[in-house]
Coordinates of C-alpha atoms in Angstrom, one line a residue:
Chain A
M496 CA 0.0 0.0 0.0
T497 CA 1.5 3.3 -1.0
Q498 CA -0.6 6.4 -0.4
V499 CA 0.0 10.0 -1.5
Q500 CA -2.0 12.9 -0.2
Q501 CA -2.7 15.5 -2.8
V502 CA -3.0 19.1 -1.5
L503 CA -4.4 22.1 -3.2
F504 CA -3.5 25.6 -1.8
E505 CA -5.1 28.9 -2.6
L506 CA -2.4 31.6 -3.1
E507 CA -3.5 34.4 -0.8
S508 CA -0.8 37.0 -1.4
D509 CA 2.0 37.8 -3.8
Y510 CA 4.6 35.0 -4.1
Q511 CA 8.3 35.9 -4.3
G512 CA 10.1 32.5 -4.2
H513 CA 11.4 30.2 -6.9
A514 CA 10.0 31.0 -10.3
Y515 CA 9.2 27.5 -11.6
H516 CA 7.6 25.9 -8.6
V517 CA 7.1 26.4 -4.9
T518 CA 9.8 23.9 -4.1
G519 CA 9.2 20.8 -2.0
N520 CA 12.0 22.1 0.2
A521 CA 10.1 25.3 1.0
L522 CA 6.8 23.4 1.6
F523 CA 8.7 20.8 3.8
N524 CA 10.2 23.5 5.9
A525 CA 6.9 25.2 6.4
L526 CA 5.3 21.9 7.3
A527 CA 8.1 20.5 9.4
R528 CA 7.5 22.8 12.4
R529 CA 3.9 21.7 12.5
V530 CA 4.3 17.9 12.7
D531 CA 6.0 15.6 15.2
A532 CA 9.5 14.2 14.9
R533 CA 8.4 10.9 13.3
A534 CA 6.4 12.6 10.6
R535 CA 9.2 15.1 10.0
K536 CA 11.6 12.2 9.5
Q537 CA 9.4 10.3 7.1
L538 CA 7.5 13.1 5.3
Q539 CA 8.3 13.6 1.6
V540 CA 7.0 16.7 -0.2
S541 CA 6.7 17.3 -3.9
H542 CA 7.2 20.6 -5.7
G543 CA 4.1 22.8 -5.8
V544 CA 2.9 23.6 -9.3
F545 CA 1.0 26.9 -10.0
V546 CA -2.5 26.2 -11.4
P547 CA -5.0 28.8 -12.6
S548 CA -8.7 28.4 -11.9
E549 CA -10.6 28.4 -15.2
Y550 CA -13.0 26.5 -17.4
G551 CA -11.5 23.4 -18.9
E552 CA -11.9 20.1 -20.4
Y553 CA -10.2 16.8 -19.5
P554 CA -7.1 15.8 -21.5
S555 CA -7.6 12.7 -23.6
A556 CA -5.6 10.5 -21.3
H557 CA -7.7 11.4 -18.3
S558 CA -10.2 9.0 -16.8
E559 CA -13.1 11.5 -17.3
V560 CA -13.8 12.9 -20.7
G561 CA -15.0 16.1 -22.1
Y562 CA -16.0 19.4 -20.6
A563 CA -15.0 19.7 -17.0
G564 CA -16.5 23.1 -15.8
V565 CA -14.1 25.1 -13.7
L566 CA -10.9 23.3 -12.9
G567 CA -7.9 24.4 -10.8
K568 CA -9.8 25.2 -7.6
S569 CA -10.6 21.6 -6.6
L570 CA -8.9 18.2 -6.9
P571 CA -10.8 15.9 -9.3
A572 CA -10.9 12.2 -8.4
V573 CA -7.9 10.2 -9.4
E574 CA -8.6 6.8 -11.0
N575 CA -5.8 6.3 -13.5
Y576 CA -2.1 7.1 -13.5
A577 CA -2.5 10.1 -15.9
D578 CA -5.0 11.7 -13.5
L579 CA -2.2 12.3 -11.1
F580 CA -0.6 14.8 -13.5
L581 CA -3.7 16.9 -14.5
Y582 CA -2.2 20.0 -12.8
R583 CA 1.5 19.1 -12.8
D584 CA 2.4 20.4 -16.2
A585 CA 3.1 24.2 -16.4
A586 CA 1.3 24.3 -19.8
Q587 CA -2.0 23.3 -18.1
R588 CA -3.4 21.5 -21.1
W589 CA -6.9 21.3 -19.8
L590 CA -7.5 25.0 -20.5
L591 CA -10.2 25.7 -23.1
D592 CA -9.2 26.9 -26.6
S593 CA -12.4 29.0 -26.8
R594 CA -11.0 31.3 -24.1
P595 CA -7.7 33.2 -24.0
R596 CA -5.8 30.2 -22.6
D597 CA -2.3 31.7 -22.7
A598 CA -3.5 34.8 -20.9
H599 CA -5.2 32.6 -18.3
N600 CA -2.0 30.5 -17.7
V601 CA 0.5 33.3 -17.2
P602 CA 0.5 34.8 -13.7
D603 CA 0.6 38.5 -13.4
I604 CA 3.9 39.9 -12.2
Q605 CA 4.1 42.5 -9.5
S606 CA 7.3 44.5 -8.6
H607 CA 8.1 45.1 -5.0
G608 CA 10.9 47.7 -5.2
G609 CA 12.4 45.9 -8.1
R610 CA 11.9 42.4 -6.7
L611 CA 9.4 40.5 -9.0
A612 CA 6.6 38.4 -7.5
F613 CA 3.7 36.4 -8.9
A614 CA 0.3 37.9 -8.1
P615 CA -2.5 35.7 -6.7
R616 CA -5.1 37.1 -9.1
C617 CA -5.0 38.3 -12.7
W618 CA -7.8 40.8 -13.6
F619 CA -9.4 41.0 -17.0
G620 CA -11.6 43.8 -18.2
R621 CA -15.2 43.2 -19.5
P622 CA -17.6 45.2 -21.5
E623 CA -19.1 48.1 -19.6
N624 CA -22.7 46.8 -20.0
V625 CA -21.9 43.7 -18.0
R626 CA -22.9 44.2 -14.4
N627 CA -19.6 43.1 -12.9
S628 CA -17.2 44.9 -15.1
K629 CA -14.1 42.9 -14.1
R630 CA -13.4 39.2 -13.7
S631 CA -10.3 37.6 -12.3
V632 CA -8.4 34.4 -12.7
Q633 CA -7.2 33.1 -9.3
W634 CA -4.0 31.1 -8.7
F635 CA -3.6 27.9 -6.8
V636 CA -0.7 25.7 -5.9
Q637 CA -0.9 21.9 -6.2
C638 CA 1.5 19.5 -4.4
Y639 CA 1.4 16.0 -2.8
V640 CA 3.0 14.5 0.2
H641 CA 3.7 10.9 1.2
G642 CA 5.2 9.1 4.2
G643 CA 8.0 7.1 2.8
H644 CA 7.4 3.6 4.1
D645 CA 5.4 4.8 7.0
D646 CA 1.8 5.3 5.8
D647 CA 0.6 6.3 9.3
V648 CA 2.1 9.7 8.7
L649 CA -0.9 10.4 6.4
P650 CA -3.2 12.1 6.2
L651 CA -1.9 15.4 7.4
D652 CA -4.6 17.3 9.2
D653 CA -6.3 20.3 7.7
D654 CA -4.9 22.6 10.4
V655 CA -1.4 21.4 9.6
L656 CA -1.8 22.2 6.0
D657 CA -3.6 25.5 6.3
G658 CA -1.9 28.9 6.5
L659 CA 1.7 28.0 5.3
R660 CA 4.0 30.8 4.2
V661 CA 6.5 30.2 1.4
G662 CA 9.1 32.2 -0.6
A663 CA 10.8 35.4 0.3
A664 CA 9.4 38.2 2.5
R665 CA 7.0 35.7 4.2
N666 CA 7.3 37.5 7.4
Y667 CA 5.8 40.5 5.6
G668 CA 2.7 38.6 4.5
L669 CA 3.9 37.4 1.1
G670 CA 3.6 33.8 0.0
E671 CA 0.6 32.9 2.1
L672 CA -1.1 29.6 1.2
S673 CA -4.5 28.6 2.5
L674 CA -5.8 25.0 2.2
K675 CA -8.4 24.6 -0.5
D676 CA -8.7 20.8 -1.0
T677 CA -7.0 17.6 -0.2
Q678 CA -7.5 13.9 -0.9
L679 CA -5.7 10.6 -0.4
V680 CA -4.7 8.5 -3.4
E681 CA -3.8 4.9 -3.2
L682 CA -1.1 4.4 -5.9
D683 CA -1.5 0.6 -6.1
E684 CA -5.2 0.9 -7.0
L685 CA -4.8 3.1 -10.0
D686 CA -5.2 2.0 -13.6
Y687 CA -1.8 1.8 -15.3
S688 CA -3.0 0.1 -18.5
R689 CA -2.0 3.1 -20.7
V690 CA 1.7 2.6 -19.8
E691 CA 1.9 -1.2 -20.2
D692 CA 3.1 -2.9 -23.3
T693 CA 3.9 0.1 -25.3
A694 CA 6.9 2.4 -26.2
L695 CA 7.1 5.1 -23.6
N696 CA 8.6 8.6 -23.2
L697 CA 9.8 9.8 -19.8
E698 CA 9.0 13.5 -19.0
L699 CA 10.8 15.2 -16.1
V700 CA 8.2 17.0 -14.0
S701 CA 10.8 18.3 -11.5
P702 CA 14.6 18.7 -11.8
F703 CA 16.8 15.6 -11.2
V704 CA 19.8 16.2 -9.0
L705 CA 23.3 15.3 -10.5
E706 CA 25.5 17.0 -7.9
S707 CA 24.7 18.5 -4.5
E708 CA 26.8 20.5 -2.1
Y709 CA 24.6 19.3 0.7
P710 CA 26.8 17.5 3.3
G711 CA 26.7 13.7 2.7
A712 CA 24.6 13.9 -0.5
D713 CA 25.7 11.6 -3.3
G714 CA 26.3 12.7 -6.9
Q715 CA 24.2 10.8 -9.4
D716 CA 24.6 10.0 -13.1
V717 CA 21.7 10.3 -15.5
P718 CA 20.0 6.9 -15.0
W719 CA 20.8 4.2 -17.6
W720 CA 17.1 3.7 -18.3
W721 CA 16.7 7.2 -19.7
G722 CA 17.3 6.8 -23.5
V723 CA 19.2 10.0 -23.9
D724 CA 20.2 11.3 -27.3
G725 CA 22.8 14.0 -26.9
E726 CA 23.2 16.3 -23.9
L727 CA 20.4 17.1 -21.5
R728 CA 19.9 20.7 -20.5
R729 CA 21.2 21.4 -17.0
R730 CA 20.3 24.1 -14.5
E731 CA 21.8 25.2 -11.3
T732 CA 19.5 25.7 -8.4
R733 CA 19.7 26.0 -4.6
L734 CA 18.5 24.2 -1.5
V735 CA 18.0 26.8 1.2
N736 CA 17.7 25.7 4.9
G737 CA 17.7 28.8 7.1
E738 CA 21.1 30.4 6.7
E739 CA 22.6 27.5 4.8
V740 CA 22.5 27.6 1.0
H741 CA 23.5 24.5 -1.0
V742 CA 24.1 24.6 -4.7
L743 CA 22.6 21.8 -6.8
E744 CA 23.4 20.9 -10.3
T745 CA 20.3 19.4 -11.9
V746 CA 18.9 18.1 -15.2
D747 CA 16.3 20.7 -15.9
H748 CA 12.6 19.7 -15.8
G749 CA 10.4 19.8 -18.8
Q750 CA 12.7 17.6 -20.9
V751 CA 11.5 14.4 -22.5
V752 CA 13.7 11.2 -23.1
D753 CA 12.9 7.7 -24.2
F754 CA 12.1 5.2 -21.5
A755 CA 14.7 2.4 -21.9
G756 CA 13.9 0.4 -18.8
T757 CA 11.8 -2.7 -18.3
D758 CA 9.1 -2.7 -15.6
A759 CA 7.1 0.3 -16.7
V760 CA 4.4 0.2 -14.0
R761 CA 6.8 -0.1 -11.1
T762 CA 8.9 2.7 -12.7
A763 CA 5.8 4.9 -13.1
K764 CA 5.1 4.6 -9.3
N765 CA 8.7 5.3 -8.5
G766 CA 8.4 8.5 -10.7
V767 CA 5.5 9.7 -8.5
L768 CA 7.5 8.9 -5.3
R769 CA 10.5 10.4 -7.1
V770 CA 14.1 9.2 -7.6
G771 CA 17.6 10.4 -6.9
T772 CA 19.2 12.8 -4.4
H773 CA 16.8 15.2 -2.5
A774 CA 13.7 13.2 -3.7
K775 CA 12.3 14.0 -0.2
Y776 CA 12.2 17.7 -1.1
G777 CA 10.5 17.3 -4.5
F778 CA 13.4 16.6 -6.9
G779 CA 13.4 13.7 -9.4
E780 CA 9.6 13.5 -10.2
F781 CA 8.8 12.1 -13.6
R782 CA 5.9 10.9 -15.7
L783 CA 5.8 8.1 -18.3
R784 CA 3.7 8.7 -21.4
P785 CA 3.0 6.5 -24.4
A786 CA 5.4 7.6 -27.1
K787 CA 2.6 7.8 -29.7
R788 CA 0.5 10.1 -27.5
D789 CA 2.3 13.4 -28.0
R790 CA 1.8 15.9 -25.1
V791 CA 0.8 18.5 -27.7
P792 CA -2.7 17.3 -28.6
E793 CA -2.7 18.4 -32.2
R794 CA 0.4 16.3 -32.8
A795 CA -0.9 13.1 -31.2
V796 CA -1.4 10.2 -33.7
G797 CA -4.8 10.3 -35.3
V798 CA -5.4 13.9 -34.4
G799 CA -4.4 16.4 -37.1
G800 CA -1.4 15.6 -39.1
A801 CA 1.2 17.2 -41.4
T802 CA -0.3 19.9 -43.6
S803 CA 2.6 21.3 -45.5
Chain B
M435 CA 24.5 48.4 -45.6
T436 CA 21.3 49.3 -47.5
S437 CA 19.9 52.7 -46.6
D438 CA 16.4 52.7 -45.0
V439 CA 14.4 54.6 -47.5
P440 CA 10.8 53.3 -47.8
F441 CA 10.8 52.4 -51.5
E442 CA 14.1 51.8 -53.3
S443 CA 12.8 51.0 -56.8
P444 CA 10.2 53.4 -58.2
H445 CA 7.8 51.7 -60.6
E446 CA 5.6 53.0 -63.2
G447 CA 2.3 51.2 -62.5
P448 CA 1.8 48.1 -60.3
E449 CA 4.6 45.6 -59.9
S450 CA 4.2 42.5 -62.1
D451 CA 6.2 39.7 -60.6
V452 CA 7.0 39.6 -56.9
D453 CA 9.6 37.5 -55.2
P454 CA 7.8 34.9 -53.0
M455 CA 9.8 36.1 -49.9
V456 CA 8.6 39.6 -50.5
A457 CA 5.1 38.3 -50.8
A458 CA 5.5 36.6 -47.4
F459 CA 6.1 40.0 -45.7
R460 CA 3.2 41.6 -47.6
H461 CA 0.6 38.9 -47.2
D462 CA -1.3 40.3 -44.3
V463 CA -1.2 44.0 -45.2
H464 CA -5.0 44.0 -45.0
K465 CA -4.7 43.3 -41.2
L466 CA -2.5 46.4 -40.7
R467 CA -5.1 48.4 -42.5
G468 CA -8.0 47.0 -40.5
R469 CA -9.7 45.2 -43.4
S470 CA -11.0 41.7 -43.7
H471 CA -9.3 39.2 -46.0
D472 CA -12.2 39.4 -48.4
A473 CA -12.1 43.2 -48.6
A474 CA -8.3 43.2 -49.0
Q475 CA -6.9 45.2 -51.9
E476 CA -4.4 43.7 -54.3
V477 CA -2.2 46.8 -54.7
F478 CA -0.9 49.2 -52.1
R479 CA 0.9 52.2 -53.7
D480 CA 1.9 50.1 -56.8
A481 CA 3.1 47.2 -54.6
R482 CA 1.4 43.9 -54.9
V483 CA 0.1 42.9 -51.5
N484 CA -2.2 40.3 -49.9
E485 CA -1.0 37.6 -52.2
S486 CA -1.2 34.1 -51.0
V487 CA 2.1 32.6 -49.7
P488 CA 3.5 29.5 -51.5
L489 CA 4.1 26.1 -50.0
G490 CA 1.5 26.4 -47.3
A491 CA 3.8 28.5 -45.1
D492 CA 0.9 30.9 -44.0
G493 CA -1.4 28.1 -42.9
D494 CA 1.4 26.3 -41.1
A495 CA 2.5 29.5 -39.3
A496 CA -1.2 30.2 -38.3
R497 CA -1.3 26.7 -36.7
L498 CA 1.7 27.5 -34.6
S499 CA -0.3 30.3 -32.9
R500 CA -4.0 29.7 -33.2
P501 CA -6.4 26.8 -32.8
K502 CA -7.5 24.9 -35.9
G503 CA -11.0 25.3 -37.3
A504 CA -13.4 28.2 -37.3
P505 CA -12.3 30.9 -35.0
D506 CA -14.1 31.7 -31.8
E507 CA -14.3 35.0 -30.1
T508 CA -12.1 34.5 -27.0
V509 CA -12.0 38.0 -25.4
A510 CA -15.5 39.5 -25.2
N511 CA -14.6 43.2 -25.0
H512 CA -11.8 43.4 -27.5
Q513 CA -13.1 43.1 -31.1
S514 CA -10.1 45.0 -32.4
P515 CA -6.9 44.4 -34.4
R516 CA -4.9 45.9 -31.6
R517 CA -2.8 43.3 -29.8
L518 CA -3.2 42.8 -26.1
S519 CA 0.0 42.3 -24.0
L520 CA 0.2 39.4 -21.6
V521 CA 2.7 41.5 -19.6
T522 CA 0.6 44.6 -19.0
G523 CA -2.9 43.3 -19.7
G524 CA -3.6 46.4 -21.9
T525 CA -3.1 47.1 -25.6
A526 CA 0.5 46.4 -26.5
V527 CA 1.5 49.7 -28.1
A528 CA 0.0 53.1 -27.3
S529 CA -2.0 54.6 -30.1
D530 CA 0.1 57.7 -30.4
R531 CA 3.2 55.6 -31.1
I532 CA 1.8 53.8 -34.1
R533 CA 0.1 56.8 -35.8
A534 CA -2.8 54.6 -37.1
S535 CA -4.1 57.4 -39.3
D536 CA -0.9 57.7 -41.2
D537 CA 0.5 55.2 -43.6
A538 CA 4.2 55.9 -43.0
P539 CA 4.9 52.8 -40.9
L540 CA 3.0 50.7 -43.5
D541 CA 5.2 52.0 -46.3
W542 CA 8.2 51.1 -44.4
L543 CA 7.0 47.5 -43.7
V544 CA 5.6 46.9 -47.2
L545 CA 7.2 48.8 -50.0
S546 CA 10.7 47.6 -50.3
T547 CA 11.4 45.0 -53.0
D548 CA 14.4 43.6 -51.1
P549 CA 13.1 40.7 -48.9
E550 CA 16.1 40.9 -46.6
V551 CA 15.3 44.6 -46.0
L552 CA 11.7 43.7 -45.3
H553 CA 12.8 41.0 -42.8
S554 CA 15.0 43.4 -40.9
R555 CA 12.1 45.9 -40.7
W556 CA 9.5 43.4 -39.4
L557 CA 12.1 42.1 -36.9
T558 CA 12.5 45.6 -35.4
S559 CA 9.2 47.4 -36.1
E560 CA 7.3 48.6 -33.0
A561 CA 4.4 49.6 -35.2
A562 CA 3.9 46.0 -36.4
A563 CA 4.0 44.8 -32.8
A564 CA 0.7 46.7 -32.2
Y565 CA -1.4 44.3 -34.2
N566 CA -2.8 40.8 -33.5
E567 CA -3.1 38.0 -35.9
S568 CA -6.8 37.8 -35.6
V569 CA -9.4 39.8 -33.7
Y570 CA -10.6 36.5 -32.2
Y571 CA -7.1 35.9 -30.6
P572 CA -6.0 39.3 -29.4
Y573 CA -2.9 38.1 -27.5
T574 CA -1.3 36.8 -30.7
S575 CA 1.1 39.0 -32.7
L576 CA 0.8 39.8 -36.4
R577 CA 4.4 40.8 -36.4
F578 CA 5.7 37.4 -35.2
H579 CA 3.2 35.6 -37.4
V580 CA 4.7 37.3 -40.5
L581 CA 8.2 36.5 -39.3
L582 CA 7.2 32.9 -38.7
V583 CA 5.7 32.7 -42.2
A584 CA 8.9 34.0 -43.7
A585 CA 11.1 31.6 -41.7
L586 CA 8.9 28.6 -42.7
L587 CA 8.8 29.7 -46.4
D588 CA 12.6 30.2 -46.5
N589 CA 13.2 26.7 -45.0
Y590 CA 10.6 25.1 -47.3
R591 CA 12.2 26.7 -50.3
A592 CA 15.6 25.3 -49.2
G593 CA 14.0 21.8 -49.2
H594 CA 13.3 21.3 -45.5
E595 CA 10.0 19.8 -44.5
F596 CA 8.3 21.0 -41.3
A597 CA 9.3 18.0 -39.4
D598 CA 13.0 18.8 -40.0
L599 CA 12.8 22.3 -38.4
H600 CA 14.3 23.3 -35.1
L601 CA 13.9 26.2 -32.8
V602 CA 17.5 27.6 -32.2
A603 CA 18.2 29.9 -29.3
T604 CA 21.4 32.0 -29.2
P605 CA 22.7 34.9 -27.1
S606 CA 22.2 38.2 -28.8
G607 CA 25.6 39.8 -28.0
P608 CA 26.2 43.4 -27.2
L609 CA 23.7 46.1 -28.3
P610 CA 24.8 47.8 -31.6
D611 CA 25.8 51.4 -31.2
E612 CA 22.8 52.7 -33.1
G613 CA 20.4 50.4 -31.1
R614 CA 18.3 47.6 -32.5
T615 CA 17.4 49.3 -35.8
A616 CA 16.6 47.5 -39.1
A617 CA 19.9 48.5 -40.5
A618 CA 21.7 47.2 -37.4
A619 CA 19.8 43.9 -37.8
R620 CA 21.2 43.5 -41.4
G621 CA 24.7 44.0 -40.1
S622 CA 24.4 41.8 -37.0
D623 CA 26.0 38.4 -36.7
A624 CA 23.1 37.5 -34.4
V625 CA 20.5 37.8 -37.2
E626 CA 20.1 35.3 -40.0
P627 CA 18.0 36.5 -42.9
F628 CA 14.4 35.2 -42.8
R629 CA 15.2 32.5 -40.2
T630 CA 15.7 34.8 -37.2
V631 CA 12.2 35.3 -35.7
L632 CA 13.2 37.3 -32.6
W633 CA 16.1 39.6 -32.0
S634 CA 15.9 40.8 -28.4
P635 CA 18.6 41.9 -25.9
V636 CA 18.2 38.7 -23.9
M637 CA 18.4 36.3 -26.8
S638 CA 17.8 35.6 -30.5
L639 CA 15.4 32.9 -31.7
H640 CA 15.6 31.2 -35.1
V641 CA 13.5 28.7 -36.9
T642 CA 15.8 26.6 -39.1
G643 CA 16.4 23.2 -40.7
E644 CA 20.1 23.6 -40.0
P645 CA 20.5 23.9 -36.2
G646 CA 24.2 22.8 -36.2
D647 CA 25.6 22.6 -32.7
R648 CA 23.6 25.6 -31.3
P649 CA 21.1 25.1 -28.5
S650 CA 18.0 23.8 -30.2
A651 CA 14.8 21.7 -30.0
P652 CA 12.8 20.1 -32.8
L653 CA 9.4 21.7 -33.7
G654 CA 7.7 18.3 -33.9
S655 CA 5.9 16.3 -36.6
C656 CA 3.4 19.0 -37.7
P657 CA 2.5 22.6 -36.9
A658 CA 0.8 23.0 -33.5
R659 CA 0.7 25.4 -30.7
S660 CA 3.8 23.9 -29.2
F661 CA 5.9 26.8 -28.0
A662 CA 6.0 25.8 -24.3
D663 CA 6.9 22.2 -25.3
T664 CA 9.6 23.2 -27.7
W665 CA 11.1 25.8 -25.4
S666 CA 11.2 23.4 -22.5
R667 CA 13.1 20.9 -24.6
L668 CA 15.9 23.2 -25.7
S669 CA 19.3 21.5 -25.4
A670 CA 20.8 24.4 -23.4
H671 CA 19.6 27.7 -21.8
P672 CA 20.3 30.7 -24.1
F673 CA 20.5 33.2 -21.2
D674 CA 22.1 33.6 -17.8
Q675 CA 20.2 31.3 -15.4
S676 CA 21.8 32.9 -12.4
C677 CA 19.7 36.0 -12.9
R678 CA 16.3 35.8 -11.2
R679 CA 14.4 37.9 -13.8
W680 CA 15.4 35.6 -16.7
R681 CA 14.4 32.5 -14.7
R682 CA 11.0 34.1 -14.2
L683 CA 10.8 34.7 -18.0
D684 CA 11.8 31.1 -18.6
A685 CA 9.1 29.9 -16.2
Q686 CA 6.5 32.0 -17.9
L687 CA 7.5 30.7 -21.4
R688 CA 6.9 27.1 -20.3
R689 CA 3.3 28.1 -19.9
V690 CA 2.6 29.7 -23.3
R691 CA 1.5 27.5 -26.1
S692 CA 0.9 30.0 -29.0
W693 CA 4.2 30.8 -30.8
S694 CA 3.4 34.4 -31.7
T695 CA 2.0 35.1 -28.2
A696 CA 5.2 33.7 -26.6
L697 CA 7.5 35.7 -28.9
A698 CA 5.6 38.9 -28.2
Y699 CA 5.7 38.0 -24.4
I700 CA 9.5 38.0 -24.6
E701 CA 9.7 41.4 -26.2
D702 CA 7.1 42.9 -23.8
Y703 CA 8.8 41.4 -20.8
V704 CA 12.2 42.7 -21.8
A705 CA 10.7 46.1 -22.4
V706 CA 9.2 46.2 -18.9
Y707 CA 11.7 44.3 -16.8
G708 CA 14.8 43.9 -18.9
D709 CA 16.6 47.1 -17.7
G710 CA 17.1 48.6 -14.3
D711 CA 17.2 46.6 -11.1
A712 CA 14.2 44.2 -11.5
R713 CA 15.2 40.8 -10.3

């Protein structure tokens, strides 16, 4: 039995931390002071992905099909493996084409004396004859936690999850997260049939650590079961614990390689629980995807095709 | 270096035969003039305009930035050819800076018969940045649509198919003394005729079938709104990752699927946050 607890936070104030994610490390540090020593030792926290709240439709790999109403401000039920990733891709592919999807998926930037922050709402004007002349798109942050080999750590209580503060200037009211929704997911009970018996790609959802300055942390090579053609793009990032700053050399997230391993279902679960150094703090999350199902819908086999 | 006069080769009467690369830069003149495709005129000051672009380059470029099929109105209160900026939320270029009533910027963008001159002008024109590709998709950019059409057409004419093409990202190097003018673009090593689609202080982006060993990512099997996917698969970062404001731009670009919207976002972002002490 391997459980994960999905958590959806509402962003209450400007956020001034890492640009790509609210890191698992930031979320862990915010949670660690609220749980007991055993939970602190076992708790593993994913990176938090920014999610807008807007009308959407489920992607084709999702267990539900078609129009979904408003997504982003609640956690839909998880029945198959792909459902885990609905909100975990920055491109948020469920956004409707009939609305300005790119405008809805780019957070507004606020400057605080030259320091840039993401705003929790983006305002859009409307025609003057509409009664409420403005509407806004609100931002949420989705992450998940699990208890290593100790399932008794979960679920974390609502009052543990509510009111975290993350990012810079959090003592001045920035980076406040309130709990919006949470649910437990049993990984062993999900449907993995789409990743069995087929050629697969592996997509990095969070960075994979190659080198870490953290005391005692091991360096890692790119795993042999990633079919890598050429060099992977790297990115330097930092792990901050109070006054200590540790530089990490990572394989940058968002890249896609071939899956060259064997046991796809077991690997898929490992990708959710994450692999490599600092997996406890969100690094090394990946998703398997059938190679013929391109993540760009128009390019998927049987949908569209070359036109030139 | 060619001088920047609007119209180098005076004609008597309308032009007869137009270089397909020139046609690419003139194919959407009706949008700059606020006219529908059906009401488009064939001649603007003796220059042949609004001709169809060969080899399907126009349709393919459209698919990079807009959904397939019949267009839908996506922004209720903005039935206008003026582009909206994702950075500011408002219209991208203030009216008094494009002089809409006056055809001077249009002459500059349309009348040359040298396609390399036209490329350098579209690459640097603020006036062209004011317009969207379609009133239904106001965050798209006509300027980058036209540059993508030219890049695709040049590659197709060189024998590349769409599936061979790559996005290449390179550092732009120091600012030319005269600034980023059209003449400077033609003299810059950072700019490749037709295939450079963005020349900004933070980086240059090119669409090409010959990526060489530059940082690149394939465009995929067929034209689609794939900017975020292509961008996040680049083989190396084109700009300094130690700088917070560029990491923020990188993070935003991983969210934007429409190509012309993303390219316009880079320009708008650099204009607002590129200088000074923003971080």
